[in-house]
Amino acid sequence: MAILLTGLNYKTAPVEVREKVSLSRPQIEKISERVRGIEAFSGCTILSTCNRTEFYINADSPFVAQEKLIALISDYSHIPERELAPYLYIKFNKNAVRHLFTVVAGMDSMILGESQIQGQVQDAYEYALNYNISDNILNTLFMSALTVGKRVRTETQIDRHTLSVSVAAVEMAKAFYGSLEDRKVLVLGAGETSELTSRYLISNGISSIMVANRTFERAEWLANEIGGQAVNFKTLGEHLPDTDLIITSTASPVPIIDKATLIEAQPDRERPLLMIDIAVPRDINPDVNALDYVTLYDIDDLARKTDENLAARQREVVKAKKIVDDEIEDFYFWMDSLWVVPTIVKMRDQIAKIKESEIERALNRIDNPSEREKRIIEQLANSIVNRWLHRPIINMKALAGKRADKIDCYVNAINDLWGLDKNDQKDN
């Protein structure tokens, strides 16, 4: 039983690779069918965001599982394994657990301390449950991770004054134009990121926002919320000539805007057009850079934006790391205690048989025992058994958590002394 992590993120892979490996919820549901068919996996949970795609696997043979997993990623992403390998990181057991806890704490995010990752880890956990690909080990791991995230954001100030991706995009637009007043903006997408972006645009002087979304009703909802105008995707080209700034954040698997789209909509344009693509996969084809009037930033460009609050939040990292260390210790205390559970079960089974035998023998020695006498004898026997088992069980779990390197010796000794592995054990 081992925990395996294989994945890539914004540190190891450029956006053009990440977008091929990333998985939307429908894609996770679809690939879950294949995951369930891989015998090497006891359980699997998939965390996929714009900045990372990570597979957490519980497996008896982690190296076999690793081979199967890399083959799976290569197959669905259409990236040959030899080309994919340089972008991947692979971690086992405590290193994998530490990585997940660090991620959910916001310490591995593109923007230090960002809180959106907490909800994304929650989603990954729920998807794995809904699609029946996780197991008890991974369920407990991800519940522990969510506890880490909650503690870090409650007990530290790592997420205070954080520049979210949405805020960073607007700040980049302000730096480009100097002022956003009187600028006309088109927001593609109507999800949470687009909503946050739109609200921040308004707070920075934007009065004209158009919202386009494949589901027009959702575009109308967001437009009504911010006092903007909903735009039909089919008529998108009609609105491009009047636009100064385009910010995109959709879940489209393919680019929505490319060079040909812009040329067709505005063949003679010279006025600058700023395009900020914060989606993965990307919504804007990089070929728009060939147009002189276009300036395109993608999510990797946002990562390079200077964050003036970074130093203050880095001081909170020390506190966050202590929380991560504490929760790793607790998780592995639970993990290590699993090794003694089978022995504890066998101990309980054996003593239960002895107890029932002795109760029956005692009752046979009493002529016509009353119900009260039967109840007293049973309660006495249960009390003796429970009190006698209590201390050994507590100590076994404690030893498993604190002396995992020695637990095999303790378990073997108990099995030998009690004869727990003898199928034909006779009670005297």
Tab-separated table of C-alpha atoms in Angstrom:
chain	number	residue	atom	x	y	z
A	1	MET	CA	0.000	0.000	0.000
A	2	ALA	CA	1.664	3.229	-1.181
A	3	ILE	CA	0.570	6.702	-2.238
A	4	LEU	CA	1.832	7.810	-5.637
A	5	LEU	CA	1.637	11.316	-7.098
A	6	THR	CA	2.331	12.006	-10.755
A	7	GLY	CA	1.646	15.400	-12.278
A	8	LEU	CA	2.851	18.631	-13.775
A	9	ASN	CA	2.297	22.284	-12.959
A	10	TYR	CA	3.135	25.830	-14.017
A	11	LYS	CA	6.678	25.401	-12.670
A	12	THR	CA	7.488	22.310	-14.730
A	13	ALA	CA	5.449	22.752	-17.901
A	14	PRO	CA	4.505	25.675	-20.158
A	15	VAL	CA	0.873	26.448	-20.824
A	16	GLU	CA	0.921	24.738	-24.233
A	17	VAL	CA	1.688	21.447	-22.456
A	18	ARG	CA	-0.578	22.029	-19.463
A	19	GLU	CA	-3.587	22.680	-21.648
A	20	LYS	CA	-3.200	19.282	-23.327
A	21	VAL	CA	-2.946	17.452	-20.010
A	22	SER	CA	-5.619	19.408	-18.108
A	23	LEU	CA	-9.028	17.806	-17.562
A	24	SER	CA	-12.414	19.478	-17.225
A	25	ARG	CA	-15.088	17.885	-15.054
A	26	PRO	CA	-16.746	16.075	-18.016
A	27	GLN	CA	-13.331	14.814	-19.075
A	28	ILE	CA	-12.584	13.577	-15.541
A	29	GLU	CA	-15.901	11.731	-15.551
A	30	LYS	CA	-15.051	10.140	-18.898
A	31	ILE	CA	-11.506	9.162	-17.965
A	32	SER	CA	-12.745	7.721	-14.656
A	33	GLU	CA	-14.161	4.801	-16.642
A	34	ARG	CA	-10.635	3.968	-17.776
A	35	VAL	CA	-9.190	4.532	-14.309
A	36	ARG	CA	-11.593	2.009	-12.780
A	37	GLY	CA	-10.349	-0.577	-15.259
A	38	ILE	CA	-6.683	-0.297	-14.232
A	39	GLU	CA	-6.046	-3.129	-11.761
A	40	ALA	CA	-2.830	-1.532	-10.529
A	41	PHE	CA	-4.878	1.305	-8.972
A	42	SER	CA	-6.556	0.695	-5.627
A	43	GLY	CA	-7.803	4.285	-5.725
A	44	CYS	CA	-7.308	7.491	-7.690
A	45	THR	CA	-8.104	11.179	-7.222
A	46	ILE	CA	-7.504	13.763	-9.968
A	47	LEU	CA	-6.746	17.414	-9.244
A	48	SER	CA	-6.809	19.520	-12.410
A	49	THR	CA	-6.721	23.315	-12.479
A	50	CYS	CA	-5.357	25.922	-14.871
A	51	ASN	CA	-1.979	25.669	-13.143
A	52	ARG	CA	-1.637	21.943	-12.480
A	53	THR	CA	-2.905	18.454	-13.254
A	54	GLU	CA	-2.058	15.840	-10.639
A	55	PHE	CA	-3.043	12.203	-10.195
A	56	TYR	CA	-2.978	10.763	-6.669
A	57	ILE	CA	-2.930	6.962	-6.687
A	58	ASN	CA	-3.110	4.367	-3.923
A	59	ALA	CA	-1.443	1.166	-5.113
A	60	ASP	CA	0.093	-2.029	-3.802
A	61	SER	CA	2.706	-1.887	-6.575
A	62	PRO	CA	3.467	1.833	-7.038
A	63	PHE	CA	6.004	1.399	-9.836
A	64	VAL	CA	3.568	-0.662	-11.895
A	65	ALA	CA	0.888	1.951	-11.185
A	66	GLN	CA	3.290	4.693	-12.249
A	67	GLU	CA	3.872	3.044	-15.631
A	68	LYS	CA	0.133	2.615	-16.187
A	69	LEU	CA	-0.558	6.200	-15.173
A	70	ILE	CA	2.053	7.788	-17.424
A	71	ALA	CA	0.747	5.698	-20.314
A	72	LEU	CA	-2.780	6.948	-19.557
A	73	ILE	CA	-1.725	10.614	-19.461
A	74	SER	CA	0.252	10.215	-22.669
A	75	ASP	CA	-2.683	8.572	-24.405
A	76	TYR	CA	-5.386	11.117	-23.607
A	77	SER	CA	-3.081	14.152	-24.022
A	78	HIS	CA	-1.590	12.834	-27.288
A	79	ILE	CA	1.895	13.634	-25.994
A	80	PRO	CA	4.401	10.766	-26.454
A	81	GLU	CA	5.742	9.454	-23.150
A	82	ARG	CA	9.330	10.431	-23.980
A	83	GLU	CA	8.197	14.037	-24.610
A	84	LEU	CA	5.920	14.091	-21.568
A	85	ALA	CA	8.475	12.749	-19.084
A	86	PRO	CA	10.595	15.931	-18.677
A	87	TYR	CA	7.537	17.884	-17.514
A	88	LEU	CA	6.326	15.376	-14.911
A	89	TYR	CA	7.152	15.123	-11.235
A	90	ILE	CA	6.686	11.843	-9.392
A	91	LYS	CA	6.454	11.598	-5.610
A	92	PHE	CA	5.767	8.728	-3.230
A	93	ASN	CA	4.180	8.398	0.203
A	94	LYS	CA	5.138	11.237	2.577
A	95	ASN	CA	6.570	13.335	-0.240
A	96	ALA	CA	3.281	12.993	-2.117
A	97	VAL	CA	1.270	13.821	1.006
A	98	ARG	CA	3.452	16.841	1.785
A	99	HIS	CA	3.026	18.084	-1.783
A	100	LEU	CA	-0.787	17.897	-1.606
A	101	PHE	CA	-0.880	19.618	1.788
A	102	THR	CA	1.442	22.339	0.479
A	103	VAL	CA	-0.762	22.796	-2.589
A	104	VAL	CA	-3.998	23.151	-0.625
A	105	ALA	CA	-2.281	25.615	1.728
A	106	GLY	CA	-1.614	27.887	-1.258
A	107	MET	CA	2.151	27.568	-0.879
A	108	ASP	CA	2.639	25.975	-4.285
A	109	SER	CA	0.315	28.314	-6.175
A	110	MET	CA	1.297	30.691	-8.937
A	111	ILE	CA	0.164	33.464	-6.598
A	112	LEU	CA	1.282	32.647	-3.050
A	113	GLY	CA	-1.588	32.099	-0.651
A	114	GLU	CA	-4.429	32.195	-3.180
A	115	SER	CA	-7.534	30.595	-1.705
A	116	GLN	CA	-9.247	29.271	-4.844
A	117	ILE	CA	-7.202	26.071	-4.649
A	118	GLN	CA	-9.108	25.044	-1.496
A	119	GLY	CA	-12.321	24.762	-3.484
A	120	GLN	CA	-10.539	22.998	-6.334
A	121	VAL	CA	-9.181	20.332	-3.964
A	122	GLN	CA	-12.699	19.967	-2.531
A	123	ASP	CA	-14.000	19.457	-6.076
A	124	ALA	CA	-11.331	16.833	-6.807
A	125	TYR	CA	-12.335	14.931	-3.678
A	126	GLU	CA	-16.033	15.058	-4.561
A	127	TYR	CA	-15.441	14.063	-8.203
A	128	ALA	CA	-13.472	11.014	-7.063
A	129	LEU	CA	-16.331	10.029	-4.762
A	130	ASN	CA	-19.017	10.622	-7.379
A	131	TYR	CA	-17.167	8.729	-10.100
A	132	ASN	CA	-16.226	5.889	-7.754
A	133	ILE	CA	-12.467	5.984	-8.332
A	134	SER	CA	-11.127	6.799	-4.854
A	135	ASP	CA	-10.696	4.543	-1.836
A	136	ASN	CA	-10.571	4.902	1.939
A	137	ILE	CA	-6.893	5.921	1.978
A	138	LEU	CA	-7.304	8.700	-0.589
A	139	ASN	CA	-10.602	9.860	0.901
A	140	THR	CA	-8.901	10.311	4.267
A	141	LEU	CA	-5.887	11.950	2.604
A	142	PHE	CA	-8.024	14.557	0.863
A	143	MET	CA	-10.153	15.208	3.950
A	144	SER	CA	-6.908	15.807	5.838
A	145	ALA	CA	-5.744	18.118	3.040
A	146	LEU	CA	-8.921	20.179	3.332
A	147	THR	CA	-8.284	20.454	7.068
A	148	VAL	CA	-4.794	21.768	6.272
A	149	GLY	CA	-6.214	24.397	3.931
A	150	LYS	CA	-8.780	25.533	6.474
A	151	ARG	CA	-6.237	25.718	9.287
A	152	VAL	CA	-3.705	27.658	7.185
A	153	ARG	CA	-6.280	30.273	6.192
A	154	THR	CA	-7.633	30.512	9.740
A	155	GLU	CA	-4.375	30.480	11.691
A	156	THR	CA	-2.122	32.456	9.323
A	157	GLN	CA	-2.422	35.512	7.103
A	158	ILE	CA	-0.923	33.892	4.018
A	159	ASP	CA	-3.984	34.747	1.929
A	160	ARG	CA	-4.277	38.358	3.090
A	161	HIS	CA	-3.971	40.952	0.304
A	162	THR	CA	-3.394	38.222	-2.249
A	163	LEU	CA	-3.314	39.147	-5.902
A	164	SER	CA	-5.675	36.581	-7.429
A	165	VAL	CA	-5.407	35.750	-11.118
A	166	SER	CA	-8.417	37.982	-11.739
A	167	VAL	CA	-6.884	40.921	-9.893
A	168	ALA	CA	-3.516	40.380	-11.553
A	169	ALA	CA	-5.180	40.473	-14.981
A	170	VAL	CA	-6.859	43.812	-14.240
A	171	GLU	CA	-3.663	45.249	-12.764
A	172	MET	CA	-1.832	44.244	-15.935
A	173	ALA	CA	-4.489	46.011	-18.027
A	174	LYS	CA	-4.139	49.153	-15.894
A	175	ALA	CA	-0.373	49.110	-16.388
A	176	PHE	CA	-0.843	48.738	-20.146
A	177	TYR	CA	-3.392	51.540	-20.636
A	178	GLY	CA	-2.508	53.751	-17.688
A	179	SER	CA	-6.194	54.164	-16.883
A	180	LEU	CA	-9.177	51.937	-17.620
A	181	GLU	CA	-11.736	54.730	-17.689
A	182	ASP	CA	-13.671	54.865	-20.972
A	183	ARG	CA	-12.151	51.572	-22.097
A	184	LYS	CA	-14.538	49.012	-23.540
A	185	VAL	CA	-14.097	45.474	-22.266
A	186	LEU	CA	-15.229	42.092	-23.529
A	187	VAL	CA	-15.199	39.253	-20.995
A	188	LEU	CA	-15.394	35.766	-22.449
A	189	GLY	CA	-16.793	33.291	-19.953
A	190	ALA	CA	-19.247	33.697	-17.107
A	191	GLY	CA	-17.817	31.446	-14.409
A	192	GLU	CA	-16.389	32.360	-11.020
A	193	THR	CA	-13.113	33.731	-12.404
A	194	SER	CA	-14.931	35.876	-14.987
A	195	GLU	CA	-17.288	37.188	-12.318
A	196	LEU	CA	-14.405	38.179	-10.028
A	197	THR	CA	-12.596	39.789	-12.958
A	198	SER	CA	-15.682	41.749	-14.007
A	199	ARG	CA	-16.317	43.078	-10.510
A	200	TYR	CA	-12.698	44.182	-10.170
A	201	LEU	CA	-12.857	45.890	-13.567
A	202	ILE	CA	-15.872	47.895	-12.419
A	203	SER	CA	-14.112	48.904	-9.211
A	204	ASN	CA	-11.277	50.235	-11.384
A	205	GLY	CA	-13.373	52.568	-13.509
A	206	ILE	CA	-14.714	50.348	-16.287
A	207	SER	CA	-18.279	51.302	-17.174
A	208	SER	CA	-18.755	49.312	-20.378
A	209	ILE	CA	-18.465	45.524	-20.105
A	210	MET	CA	-19.762	42.984	-22.571
A	211	VAL	CA	-20.100	39.379	-21.390
A	212	ALA	CA	-20.126	36.449	-23.810
A	213	ASN	CA	-20.681	32.840	-22.851
A	214	ARG	CA	-21.699	29.715	-24.733
A	215	THR	CA	-24.707	29.486	-22.427
A	216	PHE	CA	-26.376	32.825	-23.114
A	217	GLU	CA	-28.516	32.643	-19.955
A	218	ARG	CA	-25.365	32.557	-17.849
A	219	ALA	CA	-23.965	35.553	-19.744
A	220	GLU	CA	-27.233	37.417	-19.065
A	221	TRP	CA	-27.041	36.568	-15.375
A	222	LEU	CA	-23.492	37.929	-15.016
A	223	ALA	CA	-24.268	40.989	-17.163
A	224	ASN	CA	-27.251	41.792	-14.928
A	225	GLU	CA	-25.118	41.355	-11.824
A	226	ILE	CA	-22.495	43.868	-12.990
A	227	GLY	CA	-24.629	46.188	-15.086
A	228	GLY	CA	-23.073	45.035	-18.344
A	229	GLN	CA	-24.326	43.757	-21.691
A	230	ALA	CA	-24.759	40.080	-22.586
A	231	VAL	CA	-23.415	39.140	-26.005
A	232	ASN	CA	-24.312	36.089	-28.066
A	233	PHE	CA	-21.320	33.938	-29.001
A	234	LYS	CA	-22.552	33.761	-32.587
A	235	THR	CA	-22.300	37.539	-32.981
A	236	LEU	CA	-18.965	37.898	-31.184
A	237	GLY	CA	-17.208	39.276	-34.252
A	238	GLU	CA	-19.586	42.222	-34.460
A	239	HIS	CA	-18.372	43.546	-31.111
A	240	LEU	CA	-14.616	43.122	-31.565
A	241	PRO	CA	-13.985	46.429	-33.435
A	242	ASP	CA	-15.242	48.500	-30.490
A	243	THR	CA	-13.287	46.542	-27.859
A	244	ASP	CA	-10.122	47.783	-26.154
A	245	LEU	CA	-9.593	44.886	-23.772
A	246	ILE	CA	-10.536	41.204	-23.996
A	247	ILE	CA	-10.203	38.958	-20.940
A	248	THR	CA	-11.014	35.298	-21.443
A	249	SER	CA	-11.695	32.510	-18.968
A	250	THR	CA	-13.848	29.795	-20.500
A	251	ALA	CA	-13.732	26.005	-20.341
A	252	SER	CA	-13.491	25.643	-24.104
A	253	PRO	CA	-11.163	22.794	-25.169
A	254	VAL	CA	-10.101	24.748	-28.277
A	255	PRO	CA	-9.250	28.428	-28.941
A	256	ILE	CA	-12.234	30.731	-29.471
A	257	ILE	CA	-10.354	33.637	-31.062
A	258	ASP	CA	-7.490	33.455	-33.529
A	259	LYS	CA	-5.767	35.716	-36.019
A	260	ALA	CA	-8.332	35.014	-38.746
A	261	THR	CA	-11.187	35.934	-36.380
A	262	LEU	CA	-9.659	39.344	-35.675
A	263	ILE	CA	-8.818	40.081	-39.315
A	264	GLU	CA	-12.327	39.191	-40.445
A	265	ALA	CA	-13.909	41.352	-37.749
A	266	GLN	CA	-11.605	44.387	-38.163
A	267	PRO	CA	-9.407	44.197	-41.254
A	268	ASP	CA	-8.194	47.828	-41.018
A	269	ARG	CA	-7.756	48.149	-37.271
A	270	GLU	CA	-4.772	50.068	-35.922
A	271	ARG	CA	-6.019	50.963	-32.406
A	272	PRO	CA	-4.265	48.854	-29.727
A	273	LEU	CA	-6.050	45.737	-28.501
A	274	LEU	CA	-4.994	44.112	-25.236
A	275	MET	CA	-5.932	40.446	-24.854
A	276	ILE	CA	-5.480	38.607	-21.557
A	277	ASP	CA	-6.091	34.871	-21.664
A	278	ILE	CA	-6.352	33.294	-18.209
A	279	ALA	CA	-7.854	30.025	-19.398
A	280	VAL	CA	-6.235	26.595	-19.630
A	281	PRO	CA	-6.655	25.294	-22.293
A	282	ARG	CA	-6.117	28.696	-23.883
A	283	ASP	CA	-9.030	30.612	-25.395
A	284	ILE	CA	-6.850	32.736	-27.698
A	285	ASN	CA	-4.603	31.291	-30.358
A	286	PRO	CA	-1.064	32.710	-30.003
A	287	ASP	CA	-1.079	33.455	-33.730
A	288	VAL	CA	-2.838	36.764	-32.906
A	289	ASN	CA	0.609	38.037	-31.904
A	290	ALA	CA	1.352	38.394	-35.616
A	291	LEU	CA	-0.990	41.422	-35.703
A	292	ASP	CA	0.845	44.658	-34.885
A	293	TYR	CA	-1.998	46.153	-32.859
A	294	VAL	CA	-2.441	43.112	-30.584
A	295	THR	CA	-0.738	42.567	-27.230
A	296	LEU	CA	-1.475	39.127	-25.785
A	297	TYR	CA	-0.775	37.926	-22.262
A	298	ASP	CA	-1.490	34.399	-21.066
A	299	ILE	CA	-1.624	32.928	-17.582
A	300	ASP	CA	2.132	32.321	-17.491
A	301	ASP	CA	2.697	36.023	-18.141
A	302	LEU	CA	0.515	36.807	-15.125
A	303	ALA	CA	2.800	34.641	-12.997
A	304	ARG	CA	5.675	36.948	-13.794
A	305	LYS	CA	3.812	40.014	-12.614
A	306	THR	CA	5.458	41.624	-9.584
A	307	ASP	CA	3.503	41.062	-6.384
A	308	GLU	CA	4.260	43.828	-3.878
A	309	ASN	CA	2.625	41.838	-1.071
A	310	LEU	CA	4.729	38.737	-1.599
A	311	ALA	CA	7.300	39.433	1.126
A	312	ALA	CA	4.649	39.875	3.820
A	313	ARG	CA	2.938	36.644	2.872
A	314	GLN	CA	6.199	34.737	2.681
A	315	ARG	CA	6.652	35.396	6.392
A	316	GLU	CA	3.413	33.475	6.952
A	317	VAL	CA	4.822	30.474	5.089
A	318	VAL	CA	6.798	29.439	8.185
A	319	LYS	CA	3.550	29.144	10.167
A	320	ALA	CA	1.843	27.326	7.294
A	321	LYS	CA	4.694	24.808	7.061
A	322	LYS	CA	4.309	24.008	10.756
A	323	ILE	CA	0.615	23.253	10.177
A	324	VAL	CA	1.514	21.037	7.212
A	325	ASP	CA	4.060	19.146	9.345
A	326	ASP	CA	1.505	18.627	12.133
A	327	GLU	CA	-1.144	17.322	9.760
A	328	ILE	CA	1.317	14.996	7.994
A	329	GLU	CA	2.176	13.494	11.366
A	330	ASP	CA	-1.512	13.004	12.190
A	331	PHE	CA	-2.274	11.475	8.798
A	332	TYR	CA	0.597	9.012	9.024
A	333	PHE	CA	-0.307	8.141	12.600
A	334	TRP	CA	-3.647	7.027	11.157
A	335	MET	CA	-1.999	5.345	8.150
A	336	ASP	CA	0.477	3.420	10.276
A	337	SER	CA	-2.260	2.323	12.667
A	338	LEU	CA	-3.948	0.533	9.742
A	339	TRP	CA	-1.182	-2.067	9.858
A	340	VAL	CA	-2.368	-3.288	13.255
A	341	VAL	CA	-6.095	-3.306	12.478
A	342	PRO	CA	-6.146	-6.908	11.126
A	343	THR	CA	-4.366	-8.105	14.258
A	344	ILE	CA	-6.779	-6.206	16.494
A	345	VAL	CA	-9.722	-7.760	14.644
A	346	LYS	CA	-8.257	-11.259	15.121
A	347	MET	CA	-7.684	-10.524	18.828
A	348	ARG	CA	-11.290	-9.434	19.246
A	349	ASP	CA	-12.587	-12.460	17.351
A	350	GLN	CA	-10.532	-14.883	19.404
A	351	ILE	CA	-11.479	-13.393	22.764
A	352	ALA	CA	-15.137	-13.179	21.703
A	353	LYS	CA	-15.192	-16.922	21.075
A	354	ILE	CA	-13.595	-17.572	24.483
A	355	LYS	CA	-16.073	-15.202	26.131
A	356	GLU	CA	-19.119	-16.893	24.591
A	357	SER	CA	-17.773	-20.310	25.527
A	358	GLU	CA	-17.190	-19.296	29.145
A	359	ILE	CA	-20.604	-17.622	29.464
A	360	GLU	CA	-22.253	-20.795	28.226
A	361	ARG	CA	-20.188	-22.914	30.642
A	362	ALA	CA	-21.111	-20.685	33.601
A	363	LEU	CA	-24.814	-20.709	32.782
A	364	ASN	CA	-24.789	-24.500	32.512
A	365	ARG	CA	-23.592	-24.693	36.118
A	366	ILE	CA	-26.612	-22.770	37.395
A	367	ASP	CA	-29.965	-24.495	37.688
A	368	ASN	CA	-32.622	-22.511	35.821
A	369	PRO	CA	-30.771	-19.162	35.786
A	370	SER	CA	-33.063	-16.148	35.736
A	371	GLU	CA	-32.877	-13.484	33.033
A	372	ARG	CA	-31.293	-11.185	35.566
A	373	GLU	CA	-28.587	-13.733	36.378
A	374	LYS	CA	-27.899	-14.274	32.660
A	375	ARG	CA	-27.606	-10.522	32.135
A	376	ILE	CA	-25.209	-10.125	35.091
A	377	ILE	CA	-22.930	-12.922	33.839
A	378	GLU	CA	-22.890	-11.513	30.287
A	379	GLN	CA	-22.176	-7.999	31.526
A	380	LEU	CA	-19.365	-9.268	33.749
A	381	ALA	CA	-17.793	-11.197	30.880
A	382	ASN	CA	-18.084	-8.213	28.486
A	383	SER	CA	-16.597	-5.867	31.064
A	384	ILE	CA	-13.595	-8.142	31.736
A	385	VAL	CA	-12.933	-8.645	27.997
A	386	ASN	CA	-13.259	-4.948	27.106
A	387	ARG	CA	-11.077	-3.766	29.953
A	388	TRP	CA	-8.458	-6.378	29.236
A	389	LEU	CA	-8.353	-5.548	25.479
A	390	HIS	CA	-8.429	-1.779	25.921
A	391	ARG	CA	-4.820	-1.183	26.929
A	392	PRO	CA	-3.191	-3.564	24.392
A	393	ILE	CA	-5.215	-2.020	21.541
A	394	ILE	CA	-4.391	1.543	22.572
A	395	ASN	CA	-0.714	0.671	22.867
A	396	MET	CA	-0.642	-1.125	19.512
A	397	LYS	CA	-2.107	1.900	17.727
A	398	ALA	CA	0.295	4.230	19.505
A	399	LEU	CA	3.291	2.053	18.651
A	400	ALA	CA	2.147	1.882	15.033
A	401	GLY	CA	2.037	5.674	14.853
A	402	LYS	CA	5.268	6.342	16.720
A	403	ARG	CA	7.397	3.308	15.891
A	404	ALA	CA	6.234	2.363	12.392
A	405	ASP	CA	9.685	0.904	11.720
A	406	LYS	CA	9.176	-1.620	14.537
A	407	ILE	CA	5.483	-2.397	14.124
A	408	ASP	CA	6.055	-5.597	12.140
A	409	CYS	CA	7.985	-7.032	15.097
A	410	TYR	CA	5.196	-6.155	17.531
A	411	VAL	CA	2.470	-7.548	15.281
A	412	ASN	CA	4.385	-10.772	14.655
A	413	ALA	CA	5.027	-11.192	18.380
A	414	ILE	CA	1.341	-10.776	19.243
A	415	ASN	CA	0.281	-13.157	16.479
A	416	ASP	CA	2.769	-15.756	17.725
A	417	LEU	CA	1.943	-15.357	21.438
A	418	TRP	CA	-1.821	-15.517	20.876
A	419	GLY	CA	-1.649	-18.019	18.017
A	420	LEU	CA	-3.791	-15.666	15.934
A	421	ASP	CA	-2.657	-17.096	12.599
A	422	LYS	CA	-3.570	-20.684	13.494
A	423	ASN	CA	-6.798	-21.470	11.710
A	424	ASP	CA	-7.573	-24.448	13.917
A	425	GLN	CA	-6.887	-22.675	17.197
A	426	LYS	CA	-8.499	-24.554	20.127
A	427	ASP	CA	-9.525	-22.674	23.231
A	428	ASN	CA	-8.707	-24.232	26.606
